[in-house]
Amino acid sequence: MTTVCCGVRMAMPKAGGLLFLLLAMSIDIRCRAQTLDSLLSSRGYDRFLRPSFDSNAVEVNMSMTISSIDQISEVNMDYTITVFLRQYWKDERLAFSNANQSLSLDGRLAEKLWVPDTFIPNAKESFMHKVTVDNRLIRLDPDGGILYGMRITAKAACDMDLGKYPMDSQNCTLEFESYGYKTDDIVFHWKNGNASIYGVESLKLQQFIIGEYNVIEGTSRYESGLYLKHKRLSFFSTVLYPNRNKSYTDILLSPDTGQHSNVRFCFKLHRQAFYFIFQTYLPATLLVVLSWVSFWINSEAVPARVALGITTVLTMTTLISGARATMPKISYIKAIDVYLITCFLFTFAALVEYAAVNFRSSRVKASKRKMSVPVPEPLNLQEESEEMSMKKLNNEGADAGARVHTILDIDVDNGNAGKKKVQVDMDISEDEGDRPKKMGLSFRNGMRSFMRQVSQVPLKGGVAVIDKYSRWLFPISYSLFNIFYYVYYNEPWVKWTTPN
């Protein structure tokens, strides 16, 4: 039995034991490593230089398998995605002709080869999986083609519009871009268009349904870079840029001005509203319907109707507080806010309706009591003469620029006229300081007059007619609101449109 290592043939006895077998395996592994290192060094391979450094840009094709999408947060406006990213490019410096099949190499070899500096611009956090080893692979073709795959998880930002929350749809993206190379050095492409994305149909999300998706190729521009001149690195100028001044070298400290190639995976998330229907919408609707029960309770049962109205209002307030605790704190109004506020107004209007019924009922009772009071007898002659004298005094005061108001309150006791109470109010002049007071008095008097007129409007059927109209008006109004609400906010199935 013989073993070949770097051109050296070692003989081993056939009866050698396990020790000789292990020794031969270790020698073979070291020989392969030395062979690969010698191959790279013999060809002058430099992993710090991209392929075809002095010619056209490197074309990097990409494909991706989506493993999972989870932790979609409306509060932070981001989502977490795990993907298997594969990148394809050709490096002629690694071409070989000794075999006709691709070579699957250890992923740790990526540290000795040039690989694209791909990053995710819209990622807040990202990492590559390392259990049990680094989750990456390298496959080398005879013509120098390289497949570089890795498994990464990223928390990417997603700008969400929650105006129709929770019946909304969100457009999210996952971007890949070169961090340092411009389009003159690297150009990214999707390998097969939309067919470069795998695993979308098999994804299962708790609250969303993945709809249309699309892949986009584009470029990005960044602000100007900052350079630093350094003498010690002047040999890089000699090797890379022979025609440049050899005394100093420019070191790039930030991305340079120019176009940077990028690719994007855009997808739409349709939210499932069933959770919110059973958690928020249905309880709110039941509370509104419960507030209508008071319309069928007798208006004389004050404790029952007041307790029912206050209970529904307070319960609706608690429901709104609990729902808002789980919602993102944004400055504009969401669809669920419109629904909950409208339900609260309906329950509050049912309580106000009974207040109107009780007010009208008390006014009717007071008018009936006044009608039952006996009419007092006419005043005697002496009282009539005194009344005439007071009227004459009023007329004389009116000619002098003053007004005298007389109010006679007559107390009737056993049908006889009692003592008279006379109140005289003299308004001599009106200056500017009294005008605000008179305006306030006139406003209050006007409101009292309006309420008095409203309370005196005759109703056919008495006070019960208010409850009778409310039994039909409230359900019809609430039904019309629900129809318009769900028609306006229920987003139809929209075809994919390429985002800007």
Coordinates of C-alpha atoms in Angstrom, one line a residue:
M1 CA 0.0 0.0 0.0
T2 CA 1.4 3.4 -1.0
T3 CA 0.5 7.0 -0.4
V4 CA 1.4 10.0 -2.6
C5 CA 2.1 13.4 -1.1
C6 CA 3.3 16.2 -3.2
G7 CA 5.1 13.9 -5.6
V8 CA 6.6 11.7 -2.8
R9 CA 5.6 8.1 -2.7
M10 CA 5.5 6.5 0.8
A11 CA 5.3 2.7 1.2
M12 CA 3.2 1.2 4.0
P13 CA 3.1 -2.5 4.9
K14 CA -0.1 -4.3 4.1
A15 CA -0.2 -5.6 7.7
G16 CA 0.0 -2.1 9.1
G17 CA -2.4 -1.3 11.8
L18 CA -4.8 1.5 12.6
L19 CA -1.9 3.8 13.5
F20 CA -0.5 3.7 10.0
L21 CA -4.0 4.3 8.5
L22 CA -4.5 7.4 10.6
L23 CA -1.0 8.6 9.8
A24 CA -1.7 8.3 6.1
M25 CA -5.0 10.2 6.3
S26 CA -3.4 13.1 8.2
I27 CA -0.6 13.3 5.6
D28 CA -3.1 13.3 2.8
I29 CA -5.1 16.1 4.3
R30 CA -2.0 18.2 4.8
C31 CA -0.9 17.5 1.2
R32 CA -4.3 18.7 -0.2
A33 CA -4.1 21.9 1.8
Q34 CA -0.5 22.5 0.7
T35 CA -1.6 21.7 -2.9
L36 CA -4.4 24.3 -2.8
D37 CA -2.2 26.9 -1.2
S38 CA 0.6 26.3 -3.7
L39 CA -1.9 26.5 -6.5
L40 CA -3.1 29.9 -5.3
S41 CA 0.4 31.2 -4.7
S42 CA 1.8 29.8 -8.0
R43 CA -0.8 31.7 -10.0
G44 CA -0.2 34.9 -8.1
Y45 CA -3.7 34.9 -6.7
D46 CA -4.5 38.0 -4.5
R47 CA -7.8 37.9 -2.6
F48 CA -7.6 41.6 -2.1
L49 CA -8.1 42.2 -5.9
R50 CA -11.3 41.5 -7.6
P51 CA -11.4 39.3 -10.7
S52 CA -10.6 41.1 -14.0
F53 CA -9.3 44.0 -12.1
D54 CA -8.0 45.8 -15.2
S55 CA -11.0 45.2 -17.4
N56 CA -14.8 45.2 -17.1
A57 CA -16.8 45.0 -14.0
V58 CA -17.6 41.7 -12.3
E59 CA -21.1 40.5 -12.8
V60 CA -22.5 38.9 -9.7
N61 CA -25.8 37.0 -10.1
M62 CA -27.9 36.3 -7.1
S63 CA -30.7 33.9 -6.1
M64 CA -32.4 33.4 -2.7
T65 CA -34.5 30.9 -0.8
I66 CA -36.6 32.4 1.9
S67 CA -36.7 30.3 5.0
S68 CA -39.0 32.4 7.2
I69 CA -40.5 35.8 7.8
D70 CA -41.6 36.6 11.3
Q71 CA -41.7 39.3 14.0
I72 CA -43.5 41.9 11.8
S73 CA -43.7 44.9 14.1
E74 CA -45.9 47.9 13.4
V75 CA -44.5 49.8 16.3
N76 CA -40.9 49.6 15.1
M77 CA -41.8 49.3 11.4
D78 CA -39.5 46.3 10.7
Y79 CA -39.6 42.6 10.1
T80 CA -37.2 39.6 10.6
I81 CA -36.3 37.4 7.6
T82 CA -34.1 34.4 7.3
V83 CA -32.8 33.6 3.8
F84 CA -30.3 31.3 2.0
L85 CA -28.4 33.8 -0.2
R86 CA -26.4 32.5 -3.2
Q87 CA -24.0 34.6 -5.3
Y88 CA -22.5 33.5 -8.6
W89 CA -19.5 35.1 -10.4
K90 CA -16.5 34.0 -12.5
D91 CA -12.9 34.2 -11.4
E92 CA -10.7 33.0 -14.2
R93 CA -7.7 32.9 -11.9
L94 CA -9.3 29.8 -10.3
A95 CA -10.0 27.9 -13.5
F96 CA -8.6 24.4 -13.7
S97 CA -8.7 21.7 -16.4
N98 CA -7.8 18.5 -14.5
A99 CA -11.4 17.6 -13.8
N100 CA -14.8 17.9 -15.5
Q101 CA -16.9 18.3 -12.3
S102 CA -17.4 21.1 -9.9
L103 CA -15.5 21.0 -6.6
S104 CA -17.4 21.5 -3.4
L105 CA -15.0 23.2 -1.0
D106 CA -15.1 24.0 2.7
G107 CA -16.8 27.2 3.5
R108 CA -13.8 28.4 5.5
L109 CA -12.0 28.7 2.2
A110 CA -13.9 32.0 1.6
E111 CA -11.3 33.6 3.9
K112 CA -8.7 33.0 1.3
L113 CA -10.7 33.9 -1.8
W114 CA -12.1 37.2 -3.1
V115 CA -15.8 37.4 -2.4
P116 CA -18.2 40.4 -3.0
D117 CA -18.7 42.8 -0.2
T118 CA -22.5 42.4 -0.2
F119 CA -24.5 44.0 2.6
I120 CA -28.1 44.8 3.3
P121 CA -28.7 48.6 3.3
N122 CA -32.2 48.6 5.0
A123 CA -31.1 46.1 7.7
K124 CA -31.2 47.2 11.4
E125 CA -29.5 44.0 12.6
S126 CA -28.1 41.0 10.7
F127 CA -25.9 38.0 11.3
M128 CA -24.7 34.8 9.7
H129 CA -25.6 31.5 11.4
K130 CA -22.6 29.7 12.9
V131 CA -24.1 26.5 14.3
T132 CA -22.5 24.0 14.2
V133 CA -20.0 25.7 11.8
D134 CA -20.3 28.8 9.7
N135 CA -23.3 28.2 7.4
R136 CA -21.7 28.9 4.1
L137 CA -20.5 27.0 1.1
I138 CA -18.2 27.4 -1.9
R139 CA -18.5 25.5 -5.2
L140 CA -15.8 25.9 -7.9
D141 CA -16.4 25.1 -11.6
P142 CA -13.6 24.1 -14.0
D143 CA -14.0 27.4 -15.9
G144 CA -13.5 29.5 -12.7
G145 CA -17.2 30.0 -11.9
I146 CA -17.9 30.3 -8.2
L147 CA -21.0 29.7 -6.1
Y148 CA -20.9 31.3 -2.7
G149 CA -23.9 30.6 -0.4
M150 CA -24.6 31.6 3.1
R151 CA -27.5 31.5 5.6
I152 CA -28.3 34.9 7.1
T153 CA -31.0 36.5 9.3
A154 CA -31.7 40.2 9.1
K155 CA -34.1 42.6 10.8
A156 CA -35.0 44.9 7.9
A157 CA -36.9 48.2 8.0
C158 CA -40.2 48.4 6.3
D159 CA -42.0 51.8 5.9
M160 CA -45.6 51.1 6.8
D161 CA -48.7 53.1 6.1
L162 CA -51.2 52.3 8.9
G163 CA -54.1 54.5 7.7
K164 CA -56.2 51.4 7.0
Y165 CA -55.0 49.4 10.0
P166 CA -56.0 46.5 10.6
M167 CA -57.3 46.1 7.1
D168 CA -54.1 47.2 5.4
S169 CA -51.5 45.9 3.1
Q170 CA -47.8 46.7 3.4
N171 CA -45.1 46.8 0.8
C172 CA -41.7 45.7 2.2
T173 CA -38.3 45.3 0.6
L174 CA -35.1 43.4 1.2
E175 CA -32.1 45.1 -0.5
F176 CA -28.6 43.9 -1.4
E177 CA -25.8 46.2 -2.4
S178 CA -22.0 46.4 -2.7
Y179 CA -20.6 48.4 0.2
G180 CA -17.4 49.7 -1.4
Y181 CA -17.4 48.9 -5.1
K182 CA -19.1 51.1 -7.6
T183 CA -20.8 50.0 -10.8
D184 CA -17.4 50.2 -12.6
D185 CA -16.3 47.3 -10.4
I186 CA -19.3 45.2 -9.5
V187 CA -22.8 44.9 -11.1
F188 CA -25.5 42.8 -9.3
H189 CA -28.2 41.0 -11.2
W190 CA -30.9 38.5 -10.3
K191 CA -30.0 35.2 -11.9
N192 CA -33.5 34.4 -13.4
G193 CA -35.7 37.4 -12.6
N194 CA -38.7 36.4 -10.3
A195 CA -37.7 32.8 -10.7
S196 CA -34.6 33.6 -8.6
I197 CA -36.8 33.6 -5.4
Y198 CA -37.7 30.3 -3.9
G199 CA -39.8 29.3 -0.9
V200 CA -42.4 32.1 -1.0
E201 CA -45.4 29.8 -1.6
S202 CA -44.5 27.6 1.4
L203 CA -44.2 30.4 4.0
K204 CA -46.8 30.4 6.8
L205 CA -47.4 33.7 8.7
Q206 CA -49.7 34.1 11.7
Q207 CA -51.2 37.4 10.8
F208 CA -50.3 38.1 7.2
I209 CA -50.6 36.5 3.8
I210 CA -47.8 37.1 1.3
G211 CA -49.3 38.3 -2.0
E212 CA -47.4 39.5 -5.0
Y213 CA -43.6 39.8 -5.1
N214 CA -41.1 41.2 -7.6
V215 CA -37.4 41.7 -8.0
I216 CA -35.8 45.0 -9.1
E217 CA -32.3 45.9 -10.2
G218 CA -31.1 49.5 -9.7
T219 CA -28.4 51.7 -8.4
S220 CA -27.9 54.0 -5.4
R221 CA -25.8 57.2 -5.0
Y222 CA -24.0 58.2 -1.9
E223 CA -22.4 61.4 -0.8
S224 CA -18.8 62.2 -1.5
G225 CA -16.0 60.3 0.2
L226 CA -13.2 61.4 2.5
Y227 CA -9.6 60.6 1.5
L228 CA -6.4 60.5 3.4
K229 CA -2.8 60.7 2.0
H230 CA -0.3 58.3 3.4
K231 CA 3.4 57.7 2.4
R232 CA 3.8 54.2 3.9
L233 CA 1.3 52.7 1.5
S234 CA 2.8 54.2 -1.6
F235 CA 3.7 50.7 -2.9
F236 CA 0.0 50.1 -3.6
S237 CA 0.1 53.0 -6.0
T238 CA 3.1 51.5 -7.8
V239 CA 1.4 48.2 -8.2
L240 CA -2.2 49.3 -8.9
Y241 CA -1.8 52.7 -10.4
P242 CA 1.7 52.9 -12.2
N243 CA 1.0 56.3 -13.7
R244 CA 0.1 58.0 -10.4
N245 CA 2.4 60.1 -8.2
K246 CA 4.3 57.6 -6.2
S247 CA 4.9 59.8 -3.2
Y248 CA 1.4 59.6 -1.7
T249 CA -1.5 57.1 -1.7
D250 CA -5.2 58.0 -1.3
I251 CA -6.9 55.9 1.3
L252 CA -10.7 55.9 1.1
L253 CA -12.3 56.4 4.5
S254 CA -16.0 56.5 3.4
P255 CA -18.0 55.4 0.3
D256 CA -17.0 57.3 -2.8
T257 CA -19.3 59.4 -5.0
G258 CA -20.8 57.4 -7.7
Q259 CA -23.4 54.7 -8.6
H260 CA -23.5 51.6 -6.5
S261 CA -25.3 48.6 -8.0
N262 CA -28.1 47.0 -5.9
V263 CA -30.9 44.5 -6.2
R264 CA -34.2 44.5 -4.3
F265 CA -36.8 41.9 -3.4
C266 CA -40.1 43.5 -3.0
F267 CA -43.2 41.7 -1.6
K268 CA -46.6 42.7 -0.3
L269 CA -48.1 41.6 3.0
H270 CA -51.9 41.4 3.3
R271 CA -53.0 41.6 7.0
Q272 CA -55.7 39.1 8.2
A273 CA -58.3 41.0 10.2
F274 CA -60.0 38.0 11.7
Y275 CA -58.2 38.5 15.0
F276 CA -59.3 42.1 15.3
I277 CA -62.9 41.2 14.3
F278 CA -63.2 38.9 17.3
Q279 CA -61.0 40.9 19.6
T280 CA -62.2 44.5 19.0
Y281 CA -64.9 44.9 16.3
L282 CA -67.4 42.3 17.6
P283 CA -67.3 43.5 21.3
A284 CA -67.7 47.1 20.2
T285 CA -70.7 46.2 18.1
L286 CA -72.3 44.3 20.9
L287 CA -71.9 47.2 23.3
V288 CA -73.6 49.5 20.9
V289 CA -76.5 47.1 20.5
L290 CA -76.7 46.7 24.3
S291 CA -77.1 50.5 24.7
W292 CA -80.2 50.3 22.5
V293 CA -82.0 48.1 25.1
S294 CA -82.8 51.2 27.1
F295 CA -85.2 52.4 24.4
W296 CA -87.5 49.5 25.3
I297 CA -87.4 50.2 29.1
N298 CA -90.0 52.5 30.6
S299 CA -88.9 56.1 30.9
E300 CA -90.1 56.0 34.6
A301 CA -87.4 53.4 35.4
V302 CA -84.7 56.0 36.0
P303 CA -82.2 53.8 37.8
A304 CA -82.4 51.0 35.2
R305 CA -81.9 53.3 32.2
V306 CA -79.2 55.4 33.8
A307 CA -77.2 52.4 35.0
L308 CA -77.4 50.7 31.6
G309 CA -76.3 53.9 29.8
I310 CA -73.4 54.6 32.1
T311 CA -72.2 51.0 32.1
T312 CA -72.1 50.8 28.3
V313 CA -70.2 54.1 28.0
L314 CA -67.6 53.0 30.6
T315 CA -67.2 49.6 29.1
M316 CA -66.7 51.1 25.7
T317 CA -64.0 53.4 27.2
T318 CA -62.2 50.4 28.7
L319 CA -62.3 48.6 25.3
I320 CA -60.8 51.6 23.5
S321 CA -58.1 51.9 26.1
G322 CA -57.2 48.2 25.8
A323 CA -57.2 48.3 22.0
R324 CA -55.0 51.4 21.9
A325 CA -52.4 49.8 24.2
T326 CA -51.5 47.3 21.5
M327 CA -51.5 49.8 18.6
P328 CA -48.6 51.8 17.4
K329 CA -48.5 55.4 18.6
I330 CA -48.7 57.3 15.4
S331 CA -49.9 60.8 14.7
Y332 CA -52.6 60.1 12.1
I333 CA -56.0 58.4 12.5
K334 CA -56.2 54.7 11.8
A335 CA -59.3 52.8 10.6
I336 CA -59.8 51.0 13.9
D337 CA -59.7 54.4 15.7
V338 CA -62.6 55.6 13.4
Y339 CA -64.7 52.6 14.3
L340 CA -64.1 52.7 18.0
I341 CA -64.7 56.4 18.3
T342 CA -68.0 56.1 16.3
C343 CA -69.1 53.2 18.6
F344 CA -68.4 55.3 21.6
L345 CA -70.4 58.2 20.2
F346 CA -73.4 55.8 19.6
T347 CA -73.3 54.6 23.2
F348 CA -73.0 58.1 24.5
A349 CA -75.9 59.3 22.2
A350 CA -78.1 56.6 23.7
L351 CA -77.4 58.0 27.2
V352 CA -78.1 61.5 26.0
E353 CA -81.3 60.3 24.5
Y354 CA -82.6 59.3 27.8
A355 CA -81.6 62.6 29.3
A356 CA -83.8 64.3 26.7
V357 CA -86.7 61.9 27.5
N358 CA -86.3 62.6 31.2
F359 CA -86.1 66.4 30.7
R360 CA -89.2 66.4 28.5
S361 CA -91.1 64.2 30.9
S362 CA -90.4 66.5 33.8
R363 CA -91.5 69.6 31.8
V364 CA -94.8 67.9 30.9
K365 CA -95.4 67.0 34.6
A366 CA -94.7 70.6 35.7
S367 CA -97.1 72.0 33.1
K368 CA -99.8 69.7 34.3
R369 CA -99.3 70.8 37.9
K370 CA -99.6 74.5 36.9
M371 CA -102.9 73.8 35.1
S372 CA -104.3 72.4 38.4
V373 CA -103.5 75.5 40.5
P374 CA -106.7 77.8 41.2
V375 CA -106.9 81.2 39.5
P376 CA -106.7 84.2 42.1
E377 CA -109.6 86.7 42.5
P378 CA -109.4 90.2 40.8
L379 CA -107.6 93.0 42.6
N380 CA -109.7 95.5 44.6
L381 CA -110.0 99.2 43.6
Q382 CA -107.3 100.4 45.9
E383 CA -104.8 98.0 44.4
E384 CA -105.9 99.0 40.9
S385 CA -105.3 102.7 41.7
E386 CA -101.9 101.9 43.0
E387 CA -101.1 99.9 39.9
M388 CA -102.2 102.8 37.7
S389 CA -100.0 105.2 39.7
M390 CA -97.0 103.0 39.2
K391 CA -97.7 102.8 35.4
K392 CA -97.8 106.6 35.4
L393 CA -94.5 106.8 37.2
N394 CA -93.0 104.5 34.6
N395 CA -94.2 106.7 31.7
E396 CA -92.8 109.8 33.3
G397 CA -89.4 108.1 33.9
A398 CA -89.3 106.9 30.2
D399 CA -89.6 110.6 29.1
A400 CA -86.5 111.4 31.3
G401 CA -84.3 108.7 29.7
A402 CA -84.8 106.1 32.6
R403 CA -86.8 102.9 32.5
V404 CA -88.7 101.5 35.5
H405 CA -89.7 97.9 35.6
T406 CA -92.4 96.8 38.0
I407 CA -93.0 93.3 39.0
L408 CA -96.0 92.4 41.2
D409 CA -96.0 89.2 43.0
I410 CA -99.3 88.5 44.6
D411 CA -99.6 85.9 47.3
V412 CA -103.0 84.4 47.4
D413 CA -104.1 83.1 50.8
N414 CA -107.6 81.7 51.1
G415 CA -108.8 83.6 48.1
N416 CA -107.8 87.0 49.5
A417 CA -105.1 89.3 48.2
G418 CA -102.1 89.4 50.5
K419 CA -99.3 91.8 50.7
K420 CA -97.8 93.1 47.5
K421 CA -94.1 93.0 46.7
V422 CA -92.9 95.6 44.4
Q423 CA -89.4 95.6 42.8
V424 CA -88.2 98.6 40.9
D425 CA -85.2 98.3 38.6
M426 CA -83.8 101.6 37.5
D427 CA -81.5 101.5 34.5
I428 CA -80.3 105.1 34.2
S429 CA -77.6 104.7 31.6
E430 CA -75.6 102.1 29.6
D431 CA -71.9 102.5 29.5
E432 CA -69.3 100.3 27.8
G433 CA -68.5 98.4 31.0
D434 CA -72.1 97.0 31.2
R435 CA -72.2 95.7 27.6
P436 CA -70.4 92.3 28.2
K437 CA -72.7 91.6 31.2
K438 CA -75.8 92.3 29.1
M439 CA -74.4 90.2 26.3
G440 CA -73.9 87.3 28.7
L441 CA -77.4 87.8 30.1
S442 CA -78.9 87.9 26.6
F443 CA -77.1 84.7 25.6
R444 CA -78.4 82.9 28.7
N445 CA -81.9 84.2 28.2
G446 CA -81.8 83.1 24.6
M447 CA -80.7 79.6 25.5
R448 CA -83.4 79.4 28.2
S449 CA -86.0 80.6 25.6
F450 CA -84.8 78.0 23.1
M451 CA -85.0 75.2 25.6
R452 CA -88.4 76.4 26.7
Q453 CA -89.6 76.4 23.2
V454 CA -88.2 72.9 22.5
S455 CA -89.8 71.5 25.6
Q456 CA -93.1 73.0 24.7
V457 CA -93.2 71.5 21.2
P458 CA -96.2 69.2 21.1
L459 CA -95.5 65.5 20.5
K460 CA -98.1 63.1 19.3
G461 CA -98.0 60.2 21.6
G462 CA -96.3 61.9 24.5
V463 CA -92.7 61.3 25.7
A464 CA -92.7 57.7 24.5
V465 CA -92.5 58.9 20.9
I466 CA -88.8 59.8 21.4
D467 CA -88.0 56.2 22.3
K468 CA -90.1 55.0 19.4
Y469 CA -88.1 57.0 16.9
S470 CA -84.8 56.1 18.5
R471 CA -85.6 52.3 18.1
W472 CA -85.4 52.8 14.4
L473 CA -83.1 55.7 13.9
F474 CA -80.1 54.3 15.9
P475 CA -80.0 50.8 14.2
I476 CA -80.4 52.3 10.7
S477 CA -77.7 54.9 11.3
Y478 CA -75.3 52.3 12.7
S479 CA -76.0 49.9 9.9
L480 CA -75.3 52.6 7.3
F481 CA -72.1 53.5 9.1
N482 CA -70.9 49.9 8.9
I483 CA -71.6 49.6 5.2
F484 CA -69.7 52.8 4.3
Y485 CA -66.9 51.8 6.7
Y486 CA -66.2 48.4 5.3
V487 CA -66.6 49.5 1.7
Y488 CA -64.1 52.3 2.2
Y489 CA -61.5 50.6 4.3
N490 CA -61.6 47.0 2.9
E491 CA -58.8 47.1 0.4
P492 CA -59.4 45.1 -2.8
W493 CA -56.9 42.8 -4.3
V494 CA -54.6 45.2 -6.1
K495 CA -52.2 44.1 -8.8
W496 CA -48.5 44.6 -8.2
T497 CA -47.1 48.0 -9.0
T498 CA -43.4 48.6 -9.0
P499 CA -42.5 50.9 -6.1
N500 CA -40.5 54.0 -6.7

